[in-house]
Amino acid sequence: MTETMAGIAAGRPAGGPQPRGLLLRVLPTGMYAGRARMLVERSLLVNRRTWLAVVSGFCEPLFYLVAMGVGFGRLAGDLVGPGGQPISYVAFVAPALLAASAMNGAVYDATFNIFFKIKYNRIYEAVLSTPLGPIDVAIGEIAWALLRGGLYAVGFFAVMLGMGLVTSPWALLVVPAALFIAFGFAAIGMACTTFMRSWQDFDLVQLALMPMFLFSTTFFPLTVYPPAIQFGVQCFPLYHGIEVMRALSTGQVDGSILGHLAYFLVMAAVGLVVSANRLGQLLLR
Amino acid sequence: MGGNGQLVHARDLAKRFGEFEAVRGIDVEVRRGEAFGFLGPNGAGKSSTMRMIGCVSPRSGGELSVLGLDPDRDGPRIRARLGVVPQLDNLDVELTVRQNLHVYGRYFGMSRAQVREKAAELLDFAQLTDRAEDEVEPLSGGMKRRLTIARSLINDPELLLLDEPTTGLDPQARHLLWDRLFRLKQSGVTLILTTHYMEEAEQLCDRLVVMDNGRIAAEGSPAELIARYSTREVLELRFPPGEEEGVEATVADLGERVEVLPDRVLLYTTDGEAALEAAHQRGVRPMSSLVRRSTLEDVFLRLTGRTLVD
Amino acid sequence: MTEVAERTRGLGRVPGPVAAAFLVMEGYWTWYRRNWRSSAVSSVVQPVLFLLALGFGFGSQVQPGPATGGLSYVLYLTPALLVATAVQIAAFECTYPVLGSFKWQAQYVAIAATPITARQIVAGQLTWVAVRMTSSLLVFVAVAAVLGAVTGPAILISLVVAVLGGMAIGAPVTAYSATLETEGPFAGLFRFVILPMSLLAGTFFPVDLLPVWIRPLAWLTPLWHGTELARGAAFGGLNPWAALGHLGYLAALFALGAALAVRFFRRRLAK
């Protein structure tokens, strides 16, 4: 205790060296301390204790997959997959559910959890009285949501492998693709959450996610829609995720995949910027 | 700009929330090593001022420098050297007691080894070592407050900001806390605290300002303030409701000043016992009477016409 | 022991049981009038979306055949979707709100301080859930009819069946919620019971398509019984004895759930 007290008297802080880095030079110094990973550490600690809830979270798409394979698959016949070859219904649906699981994993932590923290836990209040700024918080929380989405996707992918639904070495890129998708959803999810004021607003999240899940060619091909609606569906983020995953799982990869991935990059960028700004406004009043 | 040992320097500092002016241009100076207090009722602007000093709320006007730096530009650098104990606990209820300290320390960029060591020390300081692996929620209010204070010290701050540190605690917890804060001050940490408890201000603070409605009404050490704005003793007279009519006129000249409160009459004088005698002789029959020394509450009453606790 | 005479005529009365149940419901209705939008989403919009996406969308990939009883997939799906939706509504209304009425908003605790008894509170709660179900399902049936997903007016009998099926879930879940101290188990309930049941108990495809060893599990679920009954009502062709069996199962489950709920409510409110 005595050395630290002597340190106090000399006016030396006990913290570590100042962080360096490119981002630090670019972003406003009042808002960013370059320590976003500390928030990820915190989330890791919390989730280590509730690991069961985390693990069970990816069961949802899994149940859908089983139901698809067992039931839906027998009712429907083979479909026309990407690239024109027939594929079984299960092989058609599984990559879509994979994209959905990346989305699910990211969205919960980027919305529900964050809203709870902003409104009730006042945890960010505590975080912001340390050197961390709102940008650290935004990056840290989005990074965690992204990790979780990626985790779900990896688990789901393992099941797909086990069920023999993966037919191409391109599928190795599924994991980084899932991270992209999770990143986009996490960032936008958090941005939306910073605008919410009550639990009722969460129904809007449900209202956005549920139709997207049902209608973004998850369960049936785009051709089922009349051409006018097809265009609308192609604007959905999950549609792009599904296209990426289907292409990678079946090996039908062409240049359009980059376009799909770019969609998520833009989503992520917009979400990050909006989140950081809004958090600053909300918490540094 | 704060070169001569001034840790906080504010000139004409103001804070507005839309139309509402929470802080209306105050001047404050806090020197290294002292315990400085903001005394005032709820809504006086104390918390807003603390948040500005703590670099979590941008100022609306005036100058402010903390540790010689400008909060608007160097927020993170200043916060790295501060410790903050907020008015409402914001402990992480999803983590254990020890984990709260660890995670908070990591936010300061401390290494895991440093954090582990400091956390163990602070748990000891706060007498929470045997609750270290427990959840935060079931702890009593006093323990949560001690944990919050321990947490605020994880980075060995030079300046500790405490916003209403003992509100809601029972007397025993309160005295324990005062003891700890006093030791901290002795070890060289500068304290700034806000309170609406005059006892706390008198016990802990070397200097204080009296704040009301966003402005500073007076400044000085507790003893100075009492000497300047009050008499040495106070005679309190209590009457059944409605029967204090006319008492003021009767006793007015027995002391320097009379204050009539909803539940009692206060007579400010240098010798309370003598005044009581005289009042009895004039036929004043109170339900109960009390002679006491002046406190900061009396100072506040004098300056603003209201009590500290409404 | 004679009752001490009232000093003056106070305003408190002891209501009869039916009146009491309605009073409790009135409380819910007041809340609902201000919050109907959010429940409309989960109880009307959601099933309609499922109907569109799976009934029409997925249905476009399915040829009518023996599995769907010769009908197009959409027609096959609708009565079952009624039951599944009723179960969803029951699951939502009887978990978080019930626990919330004990713990966070504590309406039950407040009501218990009035002359209303635990039994009446349970009756009010269950009646309320049934009313919610019926009104939401009516809107759904109307929309489905407009979309051409309904075989005929017999669908209204399916609706009644659906409400019974939903209550057969709602009553036990209410009882369960009354025993909880935290809302953690609910996530597990939804994830590992409600969801798999909704997917695999015959709503979207016949249970015969499942592997033999899983079928008995499906037969145990109230959802399966309700689905069989609802389809039988809408399409005809259900053996009367089977129908009786399904009905009996649902009624028994409801009665058992309600009785347990009353017991648990009484115990918790007396603490």
PDB file of N, CA and C in Angstrom, chain A residues 18-19 24 27-40 123-142 190 272-273 275-284, chain B residues 54-57 71-80 104 106-109:
ATOM      1  N   GLN A  18       0.018   4.850 -22.438  1.00  0.00           N
ATOM      2  CA  GLN A  18      -1.049   5.350 -23.296  1.00  0.00           C
ATOM      3  C   GLN A  18      -1.118   4.506 -24.565  1.00  0.00           C
ATOM      4  N   PRO A  19      -2.317   4.181 -25.005  1.00  0.00           N
ATOM      5  CA  PRO A  19      -2.444   3.371 -26.217  1.00  0.00           C
ATOM      6  C   PRO A  19      -2.039   4.165 -27.454  1.00  0.00           C
ATOM      7  N   LEU A  24      -6.557   6.131 -33.265  1.00  0.00           N
ATOM      8  CA  LEU A  24      -6.460   7.141 -32.221  1.00  0.00           C
ATOM      9  C   LEU A  24      -6.144   8.503 -32.808  1.00  0.00           C
ATOM     10  N   LEU A  27      -9.725   9.638 -34.845  1.00  0.00           N
ATOM     11  CA  LEU A  27     -10.984   9.898 -34.177  1.00  0.00           C
ATOM     12  C   LEU A  27     -10.854  11.004 -33.138  1.00  0.00           C
ATOM     13  N   PRO A  28     -11.962  11.693 -32.853  1.00  0.00           N
ATOM     14  CA  PRO A  28     -11.907  12.778 -31.852  1.00  0.00           C
ATOM     15  C   PRO A  28     -11.438  12.249 -30.510  1.00  0.00           C
ATOM     16  N   THR A  29     -10.438  12.930 -29.928  1.00  0.00           N
ATOM     17  CA  THR A  29      -9.800  12.375 -28.732  1.00  0.00           C
ATOM     18  C   THR A  29     -10.745  12.301 -27.546  1.00  0.00           C
ATOM     19  N   GLY A  30     -11.734  13.143 -27.529  1.00  0.00           N
ATOM     20  CA  GLY A  30     -12.613  13.093 -26.375  1.00  0.00           C
ATOM     21  C   GLY A  30     -13.466  11.827 -26.349  1.00  0.00           C
ATOM     22  N   MET A  31     -13.600  11.191 -27.487  1.00  0.00           N
ATOM     23  CA  MET A  31     -14.565  10.111 -27.587  1.00  0.00           C
ATOM     24  C   MET A  31     -13.929   8.723 -27.662  1.00  0.00           C
ATOM     25  N   TYR A  32     -12.619   8.663 -27.822  1.00  0.00           N
ATOM     26  CA  TYR A  32     -12.042   7.346 -28.097  1.00  0.00           C
ATOM     27  C   TYR A  32     -10.719   7.201 -27.364  1.00  0.00           C
ATOM     28  N   ALA A  33     -10.570   6.083 -26.669  1.00  0.00           N
ATOM     29  CA  ALA A  33      -9.326   5.876 -25.939  1.00  0.00           C
ATOM     30  C   ALA A  33      -8.576   4.661 -26.455  1.00  0.00           C
ATOM     31  N   GLY A  34      -9.099   4.018 -27.474  1.00  0.00           N
ATOM     32  CA  GLY A  34      -8.395   2.886 -28.047  1.00  0.00           C
ATOM     33  C   GLY A  34      -8.440   1.633 -27.214  1.00  0.00           C
ATOM     34  N   ARG A  35      -9.377   1.555 -26.290  1.00  0.00           N
ATOM     35  CA  ARG A  35      -9.400   0.382 -25.410  1.00  0.00           C
ATOM     36  C   ARG A  35     -10.709  -0.395 -25.535  1.00  0.00           C
ATOM     37  N   ALA A  36     -11.257  -0.458 -26.731  1.00  0.00           N
ATOM     38  CA  ALA A  36     -12.540  -1.134 -26.890  1.00  0.00           C
ATOM     39  C   ALA A  36     -12.474  -2.594 -26.459  1.00  0.00           C
ATOM     40  N   ARG A  37     -11.288  -3.205 -26.591  1.00  0.00           N
ATOM     41  CA  ARG A  37     -11.233  -4.638 -26.296  1.00  0.00           C
ATOM     42  C   ARG A  37     -11.492  -4.947 -24.837  1.00  0.00           C
ATOM     43  N   MET A  38     -11.387  -3.921 -23.981  1.00  0.00           N
ATOM     44  CA  MET A  38     -11.695  -4.170 -22.568  1.00  0.00           C
ATOM     45  C   MET A  38     -13.163  -4.503 -22.383  1.00  0.00           C
ATOM     46  N   LEU A  39     -13.997  -3.891 -23.249  1.00  0.00           N
ATOM     47  CA  LEU A  39     -15.418  -4.196 -23.155  1.00  0.00           C
ATOM     48  C   LEU A  39     -15.691  -5.612 -23.618  1.00  0.00           C
ATOM     49  N   VAL A  40     -14.953  -6.054 -24.614  1.00  0.00           N
ATOM     50  CA  VAL A  40     -15.106  -7.433 -25.065  1.00  0.00           C
ATOM     51  C   VAL A  40     -14.695  -8.382 -23.946  1.00  0.00           C
ATOM     52  N   ILE A 123     -24.511   0.843 -16.613  1.00  0.00           N
ATOM     53  CA  ILE A 123     -23.152   0.349 -16.680  1.00  0.00           C
ATOM     54  C   ILE A 123     -22.273   1.245 -17.507  1.00  0.00           C
ATOM     55  N   TYR A 124     -22.837   1.813 -18.564  1.00  0.00           N
ATOM     56  CA  TYR A 124     -22.012   2.650 -19.426  1.00  0.00           C
ATOM     57  C   TYR A 124     -21.598   3.928 -18.719  1.00  0.00           C
ATOM     58  N   GLU A 125     -22.421   4.330 -17.766  1.00  0.00           N
ATOM     59  CA  GLU A 125     -22.064   5.483 -16.952  1.00  0.00           C
ATOM     60  C   GLU A 125     -20.729   5.227 -16.280  1.00  0.00           C
ATOM     61  N   ALA A 126     -20.626   4.021 -15.695  1.00  0.00           N
ATOM     62  CA  ALA A 126     -19.391   3.670 -15.005  1.00  0.00           C
ATOM     63  C   ALA A 126     -18.232   3.597 -15.997  1.00  0.00           C
ATOM     64  N   VAL A 127     -18.478   2.978 -17.146  1.00  0.00           N
ATOM     65  CA  VAL A 127     -17.410   2.823 -18.132  1.00  0.00           C
ATOM     66  C   VAL A 127     -16.912   4.182 -18.595  1.00  0.00           C
ATOM     67  N   LEU A 128     -17.818   5.124 -18.797  1.00  0.00           N
ATOM     68  CA  LEU A 128     -17.416   6.414 -19.348  1.00  0.00           C
ATOM     69  C   LEU A 128     -16.750   7.314 -18.329  1.00  0.00           C
ATOM     70  N   SER A 129     -16.779   6.929 -17.047  1.00  0.00           N
ATOM     71  CA  SER A 129     -16.029   7.734 -16.094  1.00  0.00           C
ATOM     72  C   SER A 129     -14.583   7.260 -16.012  1.00  0.00           C
ATOM     73  N   THR A 130     -14.247   6.276 -16.829  1.00  0.00           N
ATOM     74  CA  THR A 130     -12.847   5.876 -16.981  1.00  0.00           C
ATOM     75  C   THR A 130     -12.353   6.534 -18.267  1.00  0.00           C
ATOM     76  N   PRO A 131     -11.121   6.289 -18.658  1.00  0.00           N
ATOM     77  CA  PRO A 131     -10.653   6.928 -19.878  1.00  0.00           C
ATOM     78  C   PRO A 131     -11.461   6.553 -21.124  1.00  0.00           C
ATOM     79  N   LEU A 132     -12.232   5.470 -21.088  1.00  0.00           N
ATOM     80  CA  LEU A 132     -12.962   5.054 -22.282  1.00  0.00           C
ATOM     81  C   LEU A 132     -13.986   6.088 -22.707  1.00  0.00           C
ATOM     82  N   GLY A 133     -14.193   6.174 -24.025  1.00  0.00           N
ATOM     83  CA  GLY A 133     -15.188   7.089 -24.560  1.00  0.00           C
ATOM     84  C   GLY A 133     -16.282   6.315 -25.275  1.00  0.00           C
ATOM     85  N   PRO A 134     -17.296   7.015 -25.785  1.00  0.00           N
ATOM     86  CA  PRO A 134     -18.425   6.338 -26.430  1.00  0.00           C
ATOM     87  C   PRO A 134     -18.021   5.484 -27.626  1.00  0.00           C
ATOM     88  N   ILE A 135     -17.009   5.883 -28.348  1.00  0.00           N
ATOM     89  CA  ILE A 135     -16.602   5.086 -29.511  1.00  0.00           C
ATOM     90  C   ILE A 135     -16.049   3.743 -29.050  1.00  0.00           C
ATOM     91  N   ASP A 136     -15.300   3.764 -27.938  1.00  0.00           N
ATOM     92  CA  ASP A 136     -14.822   2.491 -27.388  1.00  0.00           C
ATOM     93  C   ASP A 136     -16.000   1.584 -27.074  1.00  0.00           C
ATOM     94  N   VAL A 137     -17.012   2.161 -26.467  1.00  0.00           N
ATOM     95  CA  VAL A 137     -18.177   1.362 -26.092  1.00  0.00           C
ATOM     96  C   VAL A 137     -18.835   0.781 -27.332  1.00  0.00           C
ATOM     97  N   ALA A 138     -19.043   1.627 -28.342  1.00  0.00           N
ATOM     98  CA  ALA A 138     -19.696   1.148 -29.561  1.00  0.00           C
ATOM     99  C   ALA A 138     -18.886   0.015 -30.183  1.00  0.00           C
ATOM    100  N   ILE A 139     -17.595   0.246 -30.358  1.00  0.00           N
ATOM    101  CA  ILE A 139     -16.761  -0.781 -30.985  1.00  0.00           C
ATOM    102  C   ILE A 139     -16.743  -2.053 -30.138  1.00  0.00           C
ATOM    103  N   GLY A 140     -16.565  -1.888 -28.846  1.00  0.00           N
ATOM    104  CA  GLY A 140     -16.461  -3.053 -27.972  1.00  0.00           C
ATOM    105  C   GLY A 140     -17.717  -3.906 -27.999  1.00  0.00           C
ATOM    106  N   GLU A 141     -18.866  -3.275 -27.885  1.00  0.00           N
ATOM    107  CA  GLU A 141     -20.100  -4.043 -27.848  1.00  0.00           C
ATOM    108  C   GLU A 141     -20.398  -4.681 -29.186  1.00  0.00           C
ATOM    109  N   ILE A 142     -20.150  -3.946 -30.261  1.00  0.00           N
ATOM    110  CA  ILE A 142     -20.386  -4.516 -31.587  1.00  0.00           C
ATOM    111  C   ILE A 142     -19.434  -5.683 -31.816  1.00  0.00           C
ATOM    112  N   MET A 190     -27.237  -2.143 -33.045  1.00  0.00           N
ATOM    113  CA  MET A 190     -26.886  -1.243 -31.955  1.00  0.00           C
ATOM    114  C   MET A 190     -27.314   0.171 -32.279  1.00  0.00           C
ATOM    115  N   LEU A 272     -21.783   1.664 -37.112  1.00  0.00           N
ATOM    116  CA  LEU A 272     -20.748   2.088 -36.185  1.00  0.00           C
ATOM    117  C   LEU A 272     -20.785   3.588 -35.946  1.00  0.00           C
ATOM    118  N   VAL A 273     -20.842   4.331 -37.052  1.00  0.00           N
ATOM    119  CA  VAL A 273     -20.817   5.782 -36.928  1.00  0.00           C
ATOM    120  C   VAL A 273     -22.029   6.282 -36.148  1.00  0.00           C
ATOM    121  N   SER A 275     -23.967   4.609 -34.089  1.00  0.00           N
ATOM    122  CA  SER A 275     -23.917   4.158 -32.692  1.00  0.00           C
ATOM    123  C   SER A 275     -23.039   5.056 -31.853  1.00  0.00           C
ATOM    124  N   ALA A 276     -21.836   5.306 -32.338  1.00  0.00           N
ATOM    125  CA  ALA A 276     -20.907   6.093 -31.545  1.00  0.00           C
ATOM    126  C   ALA A 276     -21.470   7.479 -31.274  1.00  0.00           C
ATOM    127  N   ASN A 277     -22.029   8.085 -32.331  1.00  0.00           N
ATOM    128  CA  ASN A 277     -22.615   9.411 -32.152  1.00  0.00           C
ATOM    129  C   ASN A 277     -23.749   9.414 -31.143  1.00  0.00           C
ATOM    130  N   ARG A 278     -24.665   8.499 -31.319  1.00  0.00           N
ATOM    131  CA  ARG A 278     -25.830   8.456 -30.451  1.00  0.00           C
ATOM    132  C   ARG A 278     -25.444   8.157 -29.022  1.00  0.00           C
ATOM    133  N   LEU A 279     -24.522   7.213 -28.827  1.00  0.00           N
ATOM    134  CA  LEU A 279     -24.086   6.893 -27.477  1.00  0.00           C
ATOM    135  C   LEU A 279     -23.509   8.130 -26.810  1.00  0.00           C
ATOM    136  N   GLY A 280     -22.718   8.849 -27.579  1.00  0.00           N
ATOM    137  CA  GLY A 280     -22.160  10.078 -27.032  1.00  0.00           C
ATOM    138  C   GLY A 280     -23.263  11.023 -26.591  1.00  0.00           C
ATOM    139  N   GLN A 281     -24.268  11.177 -27.451  1.00  0.00           N
ATOM    140  CA  GLN A 281     -25.363  12.081 -27.103  1.00  0.00           C
ATOM    141  C   GLN A 281     -26.145  11.592 -25.901  1.00  0.00           C
ATOM    142  N   LEU A 282     -26.386  10.293 -25.839  1.00  0.00           N
ATOM    143  CA  LEU A 282     -27.201   9.732 -24.770  1.00  0.00           C
ATOM    144  C   LEU A 282     -26.498   9.798 -23.425  1.00  0.00           C
ATOM    145  N   LEU A 283     -25.215   9.501 -23.427  1.00  0.00           N
ATOM    146  CA  LEU A 283     -24.530   9.277 -22.165  1.00  0.00           C
ATOM    147  C   LEU A 283     -23.697  10.451 -21.694  1.00  0.00           C
ATOM    148  N   LEU A 284     -23.270  11.300 -22.602  1.00  0.00           N
ATOM    149  CA  LEU A 284     -22.444  12.431 -22.167  1.00  0.00           C
ATOM    150  C   LEU A 284     -23.272  13.697 -22.210  1.00  0.00           C
TER     151      LEU A 284
ATOM    152  N   GLY B  54     -15.855  15.721 -13.764  1.00  0.00           N
ATOM    153  CA  GLY B  54     -15.494  14.345 -14.073  1.00  0.00           C
ATOM    154  C   GLY B  54     -15.381  14.070 -15.559  1.00  0.00           C
ATOM    155  N   CYS B  55     -15.551  15.125 -16.383  1.00  0.00           N
ATOM    156  CA  CYS B  55     -15.393  15.013 -17.826  1.00  0.00           C
ATOM    157  C   CYS B  55     -16.372  14.023 -18.459  1.00  0.00           C
ATOM    158  N   VAL B  56     -17.543  13.932 -17.921  1.00  0.00           N
ATOM    159  CA  VAL B  56     -18.568  13.127 -18.588  1.00  0.00           C
ATOM    160  C   VAL B  56     -19.752  13.964 -19.008  1.00  0.00           C
ATOM    161  N   SER B  57     -19.632  15.267 -18.879  1.00  0.00           N
ATOM    162  CA  SER B  57     -20.716  16.140 -19.296  1.00  0.00           C
ATOM    163  C   SER B  57     -20.095  17.421 -19.833  1.00  0.00           C
ATOM    164  N   PRO B  71     -11.249  19.622 -20.183  1.00  0.00           N
ATOM    165  CA  PRO B  71     -12.063  18.400 -20.327  1.00  0.00           C
ATOM    166  C   PRO B  71     -12.571  18.168 -21.745  1.00  0.00           C
ATOM    167  N   ASP B  72     -12.857  19.237 -22.471  1.00  0.00           N
ATOM    168  CA  ASP B  72     -13.397  19.035 -23.814  1.00  0.00           C
ATOM    169  C   ASP B  72     -12.396  18.366 -24.732  1.00  0.00           C
ATOM    170  N   ARG B  73     -11.123  18.632 -24.516  1.00  0.00           N
ATOM    171  CA  ARG B  73     -10.113  18.062 -25.421  1.00  0.00           C
ATOM    172  C   ARG B  73      -9.423  16.849 -24.850  1.00  0.00           C
ATOM    173  N   ASP B  74      -9.182  16.858 -23.546  1.00  0.00           N
ATOM    174  CA  ASP B  74      -8.352  15.806 -22.951  1.00  0.00           C
ATOM    175  C   ASP B  74      -9.114  14.927 -21.988  1.00  0.00           C
ATOM    176  N   GLY B  75     -10.396  14.754 -22.246  1.00  0.00           N
ATOM    177  CA  GLY B  75     -11.224  13.958 -21.349  1.00  0.00           C
ATOM    178  C   GLY B  75     -10.586  12.654 -20.912  1.00  0.00           C
ATOM    179  N   PRO B  76     -10.230  11.769 -21.844  1.00  0.00           N
ATOM    180  CA  PRO B  76      -9.672  10.480 -21.429  1.00  0.00           C
ATOM    181  C   PRO B  76      -8.427  10.630 -20.566  1.00  0.00           C
ATOM    182  N   ARG B  77      -7.554  11.583 -20.889  1.00  0.00           N
ATOM    183  CA  ARG B  77      -6.338  11.730 -20.086  1.00  0.00           C
ATOM    184  C   ARG B  77      -6.647  12.165 -18.666  1.00  0.00           C
ATOM    185  N   ILE B  78      -7.623  13.051 -18.545  1.00  0.00           N
ATOM    186  CA  ILE B  78      -7.996  13.489 -17.196  1.00  0.00           C
ATOM    187  C   ILE B  78      -8.642  12.339 -16.441  1.00  0.00           C
ATOM    188  N   ARG B  79      -9.564  11.653 -17.096  1.00  0.00           N
ATOM    189  CA  ARG B  79     -10.289  10.583 -16.412  1.00  0.00           C
ATOM    190  C   ARG B  79      -9.349   9.474 -15.956  1.00  0.00           C
ATOM    191  N   ALA B  80      -8.234   9.328 -16.664  1.00  0.00           N
ATOM    192  CA  ALA B  80      -7.283   8.287 -16.260  1.00  0.00           C
ATOM    193  C   ALA B  80      -6.726   8.558 -14.867  1.00  0.00           C
ATOM    194  N   TYR B 104     -13.044  -3.020 -14.215  1.00  0.00           N
ATOM    195  CA  TYR B 104     -12.907  -1.567 -14.165  1.00  0.00           C
ATOM    196  C   TYR B 104     -11.440  -1.165 -14.300  1.00  0.00           C
ATOM    197  N   ARG B 106      -9.191  -2.785 -15.815  1.00  0.00           N
ATOM    198  CA  ARG B 106      -8.756  -3.007 -17.198  1.00  0.00           C
ATOM    199  C   ARG B 106      -9.142  -1.841 -18.103  1.00  0.00           C
ATOM    200  N   TYR B 107     -10.257  -1.193 -17.793  1.00  0.00           N
ATOM    201  CA  TYR B 107     -10.658  -0.038 -18.602  1.00  0.00           C
ATOM    202  C   TYR B 107      -9.594   1.051 -18.548  1.00  0.00           C
ATOM    203  N   PHE B 108      -8.791   1.052 -17.465  1.00  0.00           N
ATOM    204  CA  PHE B 108      -7.741   2.056 -17.359  1.00  0.00           C
ATOM    205  C   PHE B 108      -6.460   1.612 -18.052  1.00  0.00           C
ATOM    206  N   GLY B 109      -6.517   0.435 -18.669  1.00  0.00           N
ATOM    207  CA  GLY B 109      -5.328  -0.034 -19.368  1.00  0.00           C
ATOM    208  C   GLY B 109      -4.331  -0.691 -18.444  1.00  0.00           C
TER     209      GLY B 109
END
